[in-house]
Short mmCIF file of C-alpha atoms in Angstrom, two decimals:
data_model
loop_
_atom_site.label_atom_id
_atom_site.label_comp_id
_atom_site.label_asym_id
_atom_site.label_seq_id
_atom_site.Cartn_x
_atom_site.Cartn_y
_atom_site.Cartn_z
CA MET A 23 123.53 138.31 128.74
CA LYS A 24 122.93 138.69 132.45
CA GLU A 25 122.20 135.61 134.57
CA PHE A 26 118.41 135.85 134.81
CA GLU A 27 118.08 136.90 131.19
CA LEU A 28 120.03 133.79 130.19
CA ILE A 29 117.84 131.55 132.40
CA GLY A 30 114.60 133.11 131.25
CA ARG A 31 115.45 132.99 127.55
CA TYR A 32 116.95 129.52 127.28
CA PHE A 33 116.10 127.41 130.31
CA GLN A 34 112.78 128.49 131.79
CA ARG A 35 110.18 126.17 130.30
CA PRO A 36 106.87 124.77 131.51
CA ALA A 37 107.18 121.71 133.76
CA PRO A 38 103.60 120.45 133.92
CA SER A 39 104.34 117.33 136.00
CA ALA A 40 106.11 119.33 138.73
CA LEU A 41 104.18 121.16 141.42
CA LEU A 42 106.68 124.02 141.05
CA GLY A 43 109.46 124.35 138.48
CA VAL A 44 112.05 126.95 137.48
CA GLY A 45 111.72 130.40 139.03
CA ASP A 46 111.59 129.91 142.80
CA ASP A 47 114.12 129.09 145.50
CA ALA A 48 113.38 125.38 145.15
CA ALA A 49 111.34 123.12 142.92
CA ILE A 50 108.54 120.89 144.22
CA VAL A 51 107.76 117.45 142.80
CA ARG A 52 105.50 114.60 143.83
CA PRO A 53 106.57 111.06 142.82
CA THR A 54 104.00 108.66 141.42
CA ALA A 55 102.23 106.65 144.11
CA GLY A 56 103.84 103.25 144.67
CA HIS A 57 107.19 104.35 143.24
CA ASP A 58 110.59 105.07 144.78
CA LEU A 59 112.42 108.28 143.91
CA HIS A 60 115.86 107.88 142.34
CA MET A 61 118.45 110.68 142.30
CA SER A 62 121.86 110.98 140.66
CA VAL A 63 124.28 113.76 139.76
CA ASP A 64 127.04 113.95 137.14
CA MET A 65 129.52 116.73 136.43
CA LEU A 66 131.31 117.43 133.14
CA VAL A 67 134.42 119.62 133.18
CA GLU A 68 136.12 121.05 130.11
CA GLY A 69 139.47 119.37 129.50
CA ARG A 70 138.59 116.47 131.78
CA HIS A 71 135.36 115.14 130.26
CA PHE A 72 135.15 116.90 126.88
CA PHE A 73 137.35 118.79 124.44
CA ALA A 74 137.21 122.58 124.42
CA ASP A 75 136.09 122.76 120.78
CA VAL A 76 133.15 120.34 121.10
CA ASP A 77 129.94 121.37 119.34
CA PRO A 78 127.76 122.97 122.05
CA ARG A 79 124.66 121.16 120.78
CA ALA A 80 126.44 117.83 121.21
CA LEU A 81 127.59 118.93 124.65
CA GLY A 82 124.01 119.79 125.62
CA HIS A 83 122.93 116.29 124.57
CA LYS A 84 125.75 114.54 126.42
CA THR A 85 125.34 116.61 129.59
CA LEU A 86 121.87 115.11 130.03
CA ALA A 87 122.59 111.72 128.44
CA VAL A 88 125.20 110.69 131.01
CA ASN A 89 122.63 111.23 133.76
CA LEU A 90 119.89 109.38 131.91
CA SER A 91 122.31 106.46 131.61
CA ASP A 92 122.41 106.25 135.41
CA MET A 93 118.62 106.04 135.49
CA ALA A 94 118.73 103.32 132.83
CA ALA A 95 121.10 101.26 134.97
CA MET A 96 118.55 101.30 137.79
CA GLY A 97 115.62 100.52 135.50
CA ALA A 98 114.15 103.89 136.47
CA ARG A 99 112.09 106.31 134.43
CA PRO A 100 113.69 109.79 134.41
CA ARG A 101 111.26 112.59 135.31
CA TRP A 102 112.98 115.83 136.34
CA ALA A 103 116.39 117.47 136.04
CA LEU A 104 118.27 120.35 137.62
CA LEU A 105 121.05 121.94 135.57
CA SER A 106 123.98 124.00 136.87
CA ILE A 107 126.39 125.72 134.48
CA ALA A 108 129.60 127.66 135.01
CA LEU A 109 130.38 129.67 131.85
CA PRO A 110 133.55 131.64 131.03
CA ARG A 111 131.34 133.94 128.91
CA ALA A 112 127.58 134.03 128.38
CA GLU A 113 127.72 133.86 124.57
CA GLU A 114 124.21 133.75 123.16
CA ALA A 115 124.98 131.51 120.17
CA TRP A 116 126.78 128.96 122.37
CA VAL A 117 124.05 128.90 125.03
CA SER A 118 121.32 128.61 122.38
CA ALA A 119 122.97 125.59 120.72
CA PHE A 120 123.67 123.93 124.09
CA ALA A 121 120.03 124.36 125.14
CA GLU A 122 118.84 122.91 121.82
CA GLY A 123 120.86 119.74 122.37
CA PHE A 124 119.84 119.44 126.00
CA PHE A 125 116.12 119.89 125.41
CA ALA A 126 116.00 117.71 122.29
CA LEU A 127 117.05 114.76 124.45
CA ALA A 128 114.92 115.89 127.40
CA ASP A 129 111.82 116.04 125.21
CA LYS A 130 112.56 112.60 123.74
CA TYR A 131 112.38 111.02 127.20
CA GLY A 132 109.84 113.31 128.86
CA VAL A 133 112.32 114.93 131.25
CA GLU A 134 111.38 118.34 132.65
CA LEU A 135 113.95 120.93 133.75
CA ILE A 136 112.80 122.23 137.14
CA GLY A 137 115.75 124.27 138.40
CA GLY A 138 119.50 124.77 138.61
CA ASP A 139 122.09 127.53 138.78
CA THR A 140 124.36 129.62 136.55
CA THR A 141 127.62 131.39 137.31
CA GLY A 142 130.80 132.60 135.67
CA GLY A 143 133.85 130.37 135.73
CA PRO A 144 135.69 127.58 133.87
CA LEU A 145 133.20 125.67 131.70
CA THR A 146 131.58 123.13 134.02
CA LEU A 147 128.22 121.40 133.64
CA SER A 148 126.33 119.51 136.33
CA VAL A 149 122.95 117.79 136.15
CA THR A 150 120.99 116.29 139.01
CA ILE A 151 118.47 113.83 137.65
CA LEU A 152 115.39 112.55 139.46
CA GLY A 153 113.52 109.46 138.32
CA GLU A 154 111.30 106.75 139.68
CA ALA A 155 110.72 103.02 139.55
CA PRO A 156 108.10 100.75 141.13
CA SER A 157 108.82 100.45 144.84
CA GLY A 158 111.45 97.85 145.68
CA GLN A 159 112.07 96.82 142.06
CA ALA A 160 115.12 98.88 141.11
CA LEU A 161 118.21 97.20 139.71
CA ARG A 162 121.15 97.57 142.07
CA ARG A 163 124.83 96.80 141.87
CA SER A 164 124.56 94.51 144.88
CA GLY A 165 122.16 91.93 143.43
CA ALA A 166 124.47 89.66 141.40
CA ARG A 167 124.57 86.00 142.38
CA ILE A 168 127.07 83.22 141.80
CA GLY A 169 126.37 81.55 138.47
CA ASP A 170 124.79 84.59 136.81
CA ASP A 171 125.47 85.37 133.19
CA ILE A 172 127.20 88.70 132.53
CA TRP A 173 125.75 90.73 129.65
CA VAL A 174 126.45 94.05 128.02
CA SER A 175 124.36 96.16 125.66
CA GLY A 176 125.34 97.71 122.34
CA GLU A 177 128.93 98.02 121.14
CA LEU A 178 132.00 98.84 123.19
CA GLY A 179 135.10 100.86 122.46
CA LEU A 180 133.98 103.54 120.02
CA GLY A 181 133.93 106.45 122.46
CA ALA A 182 137.38 105.55 123.74
CA LEU A 183 138.66 105.16 120.19
CA ALA A 184 137.51 108.69 119.35
CA VAL A 185 139.26 110.12 122.42
CA ARG A 186 142.50 108.22 121.85
CA GLN A 187 142.61 109.13 118.16
CA ARG A 188 142.11 112.79 119.07
CA LEU A 189 144.93 112.61 121.63
CA GLY A 190 147.25 110.93 119.14
CA TRP A 191 147.43 107.64 121.02
CA LEU A 192 145.99 105.65 118.11
CA ASN A 193 146.31 105.88 114.35
CA VAL A 194 143.04 105.10 112.58
CA ASN A 195 142.62 106.16 108.95
CA ASP A 196 139.09 104.88 108.33
CA ALA A 197 136.90 108.00 107.98
CA GLU A 198 133.64 106.07 108.36
CA LEU A 199 134.82 104.34 111.54
CA LEU A 200 136.08 107.61 113.00
CA ALA A 201 132.76 109.30 112.25
CA SER A 202 130.91 106.51 114.07
CA ALA A 203 133.33 106.78 116.99
CA ARG A 204 132.93 110.54 117.28
CA HIS A 205 129.14 110.25 117.15
CA LYS A 206 129.22 107.65 119.93
CA LEU A 207 131.45 109.93 122.02
CA GLU A 208 129.39 113.09 121.52
CA TYR A 209 125.86 111.67 121.24
CA PRO A 210 125.62 108.64 123.55
CA GLU A 211 122.15 107.09 123.65
CA PRO A 212 121.01 106.12 127.16
CA ARG A 213 119.57 102.58 127.33
CA LEU A 214 116.42 103.56 129.19
CA ALA A 215 114.05 101.18 127.42
CA LEU A 216 116.40 98.26 128.00
CA GLY A 217 116.85 99.13 131.68
CA ALA A 218 113.10 99.14 132.21
CA ALA A 219 112.71 95.86 130.33
CA LEU A 220 115.35 94.23 132.56
CA LEU A 221 113.57 95.00 135.83
CA PRO A 222 111.92 91.56 136.10
CA LEU A 223 114.85 89.69 134.55
CA ALA A 224 118.25 90.97 135.76
CA HIS A 225 119.82 90.69 139.19
CA ALA A 226 122.21 93.66 139.00
CA ALA A 227 123.27 96.40 136.60
CA ALA A 228 125.55 99.40 136.12
CA ASP A 229 126.14 101.83 133.30
CA VAL A 230 129.46 101.57 131.48
CA SER A 231 130.86 105.07 131.75
CA ASP A 232 134.42 104.61 133.03
CA GLY A 233 135.16 101.28 131.32
CA LEU A 234 133.60 97.82 131.22
CA MET A 235 135.95 96.07 133.65
CA ALA A 236 135.89 98.98 136.10
CA ASP A 237 132.10 99.30 136.11
CA LEU A 238 131.54 95.53 136.22
CA GLY A 239 133.98 95.58 139.13
CA HIS A 240 131.57 97.78 141.07
CA ILE A 241 128.85 95.14 140.64
CA LEU A 242 131.16 92.30 141.69
CA ALA A 243 132.41 94.15 144.76
CA ALA A 244 128.95 95.23 145.88
CA SER A 245 127.58 91.71 145.38
CA GLY A 246 130.49 89.82 146.96
CA VAL A 247 131.14 87.67 143.90
CA ALA A 248 133.86 87.24 141.29
CA GLY A 249 133.49 87.37 137.53
CA GLU A 250 135.18 86.27 134.34
CA VAL A 251 134.78 88.14 131.06
CA TRP A 252 135.61 86.57 127.70
CA ALA A 253 137.64 89.02 125.61
CA GLU A 254 136.57 87.39 122.35
CA ALA A 255 132.90 87.96 123.21
CA LEU A 256 133.10 91.72 123.74
CA PRO A 257 130.82 93.36 121.16
CA SER A 258 132.47 95.88 118.89
CA HIS A 259 131.94 97.79 115.68
CA GLY A 260 132.34 95.49 112.67
CA LYS A 261 135.37 97.40 111.43
CA LEU A 262 137.21 96.72 114.68
CA GLU A 263 136.88 92.94 114.50
CA ALA A 264 139.98 92.44 112.36
CA ARG A 265 141.99 94.60 114.81
CA ARG A 266 140.36 93.38 118.03
CA GLY A 267 143.67 92.76 119.78
CA GLU A 268 144.91 96.25 118.99
CA PHE A 269 141.75 97.86 120.35
CA LEU A 270 141.10 95.51 123.28
CA ALA A 271 141.92 98.21 125.84
CA CYS A 272 139.25 100.43 124.27
CA LEU A 273 136.68 97.62 124.41
CA ALA A 274 137.42 96.41 127.92
CA ALA A 275 138.48 99.54 129.74
CA GLY A 276 138.11 102.59 127.51
CA GLY A 277 135.02 104.26 128.95
CA ASP A 278 132.55 106.67 127.33
CA ASP A 279 130.37 103.74 126.19
CA TYR A 280 127.22 104.52 128.21
CA GLU A 281 126.00 100.97 127.70
CA LEU A 282 124.58 98.72 130.41
CA VAL A 283 126.48 95.83 131.96
CA PHE A 284 124.20 93.50 133.90
CA THR A 285 123.96 90.05 135.43
CA ALA A 286 121.03 87.67 135.20
CA PRO A 287 120.30 84.00 135.87
CA ALA A 288 121.16 81.59 133.07
CA ASP A 289 117.56 80.45 132.72
CA LYS A 290 116.56 83.99 131.63
CA ARG A 291 118.69 84.03 128.47
CA GLN A 292 115.88 83.72 125.96
CA GLN A 293 113.70 86.21 127.81
CA ILE A 294 116.55 88.72 127.89
CA GLU A 295 117.20 88.34 124.18
CA ARG A 296 113.49 88.80 123.42
CA ALA A 297 113.24 91.81 125.72
CA ALA A 298 116.27 93.44 124.12
CA ALA A 299 114.97 92.76 120.62
CA GLY A 300 111.65 94.26 121.65
CA VAL A 301 113.30 97.59 122.45
CA GLY A 302 115.69 97.45 119.48
CA CYS A 303 118.87 96.98 121.48
CA ARG A 304 121.69 94.52 120.90
CA VAL A 305 122.81 92.54 123.97
CA THR A 306 125.74 90.13 124.24
CA ARG A 307 126.56 87.51 126.86
CA ILE A 308 130.20 88.16 127.75
CA GLY A 309 130.94 86.17 130.90
CA ARG A 310 129.74 84.70 134.16
CA THR A 311 129.93 85.29 137.90
CA LEU A 312 131.78 82.92 140.23
CA ALA A 313 132.56 82.46 143.88
CA GLY A 314 135.40 84.68 145.04
CA GLN A 315 136.43 88.28 144.51
CA GLY A 316 137.38 90.52 141.59
CA GLY A 317 136.99 90.34 137.85
CA ALA A 318 139.26 88.78 135.23
CA LEU A 319 139.43 89.30 131.48
CA LEU A 320 140.25 85.99 129.76
CA ASP A 321 141.54 85.26 126.25
CA ALA A 322 140.34 82.40 124.05
CA ALA A 323 142.73 80.00 125.85
CA GLY A 324 141.37 80.97 129.25
CA GLN A 325 144.46 82.97 130.20
CA ILE A 326 144.16 86.28 132.05
CA VAL A 327 144.61 89.36 129.87
CA LYS A 328 146.41 92.09 131.78
CA LEU A 329 145.27 95.66 131.23
CA ASP A 330 147.19 98.80 132.17
CA LYS A 331 143.95 100.15 133.67
CA GLU A 332 140.48 98.68 134.10
CA GLY A 333 138.84 102.04 133.46
CA TYR A 334 139.05 105.81 133.58
CA ASP A 335 140.43 107.41 136.74
CA HIS A 336 139.07 110.92 137.35
CA PHE A 337 142.11 111.76 139.44
CA GLY A 338 144.63 109.88 137.33
#
């Protein structure tokens, strides 16, 4: 397929909430009155962020999901997306499956594709997401306060387990566990409903993409506080509990979780648990913020657990 045939067949769709969508030199949007516009961009590169043989439908889903996770961390509602793709070859079957995965997730959350770009080259995918939240109410990394609880959504470690098993760094023979891990890696579910529910409750938030300790570290640094995380409290898949020590690096620093880590005042605990239950999301209190700098992972005896890395390094 040629470039504009590819765009017209698979990516040009109506965008009724935009003033102008795909097909011109630039899109035009108008945010809802009384809301701030949020923008984020994420890039996925073959061999760096996904395996070459990944199902293109799963890749379409994940390409958008990682951006929606950024909106969730801000408590923002995603509205519009721009998609840029570099393709080694414009294979119709691959592009069709990718578009199916991308638009299935876009339709689920009411996201409209309003533009982008295509070119030939090593397989690279980039989405710019635009969302909105009520003016002045967004969750930021810089809002944590001394004495806050530290929470995390969902389960940790499955995405990292899938990657490390594939690379031969781990030996896991449980087919059911590996299937759950692969699904978590390829079909992450952005916590948009939870992010919105946390707007009146949390002080700060970030999405867990590179690893819990690394992404919590961004909150602590931006807020000028320290934090302690209790290793025994980290939520994991039930089948990992008996081997928690073996998989602790996956839980605490593995990345590819796309959960939310957030801080909130201690007197909001019951409200947070009710809000999370209301949107069908598990949340776990895993630590607290303190005066000082940096984050520490502590074992059951209160001793610091040393990790080789706190999270994924894109240049490591």
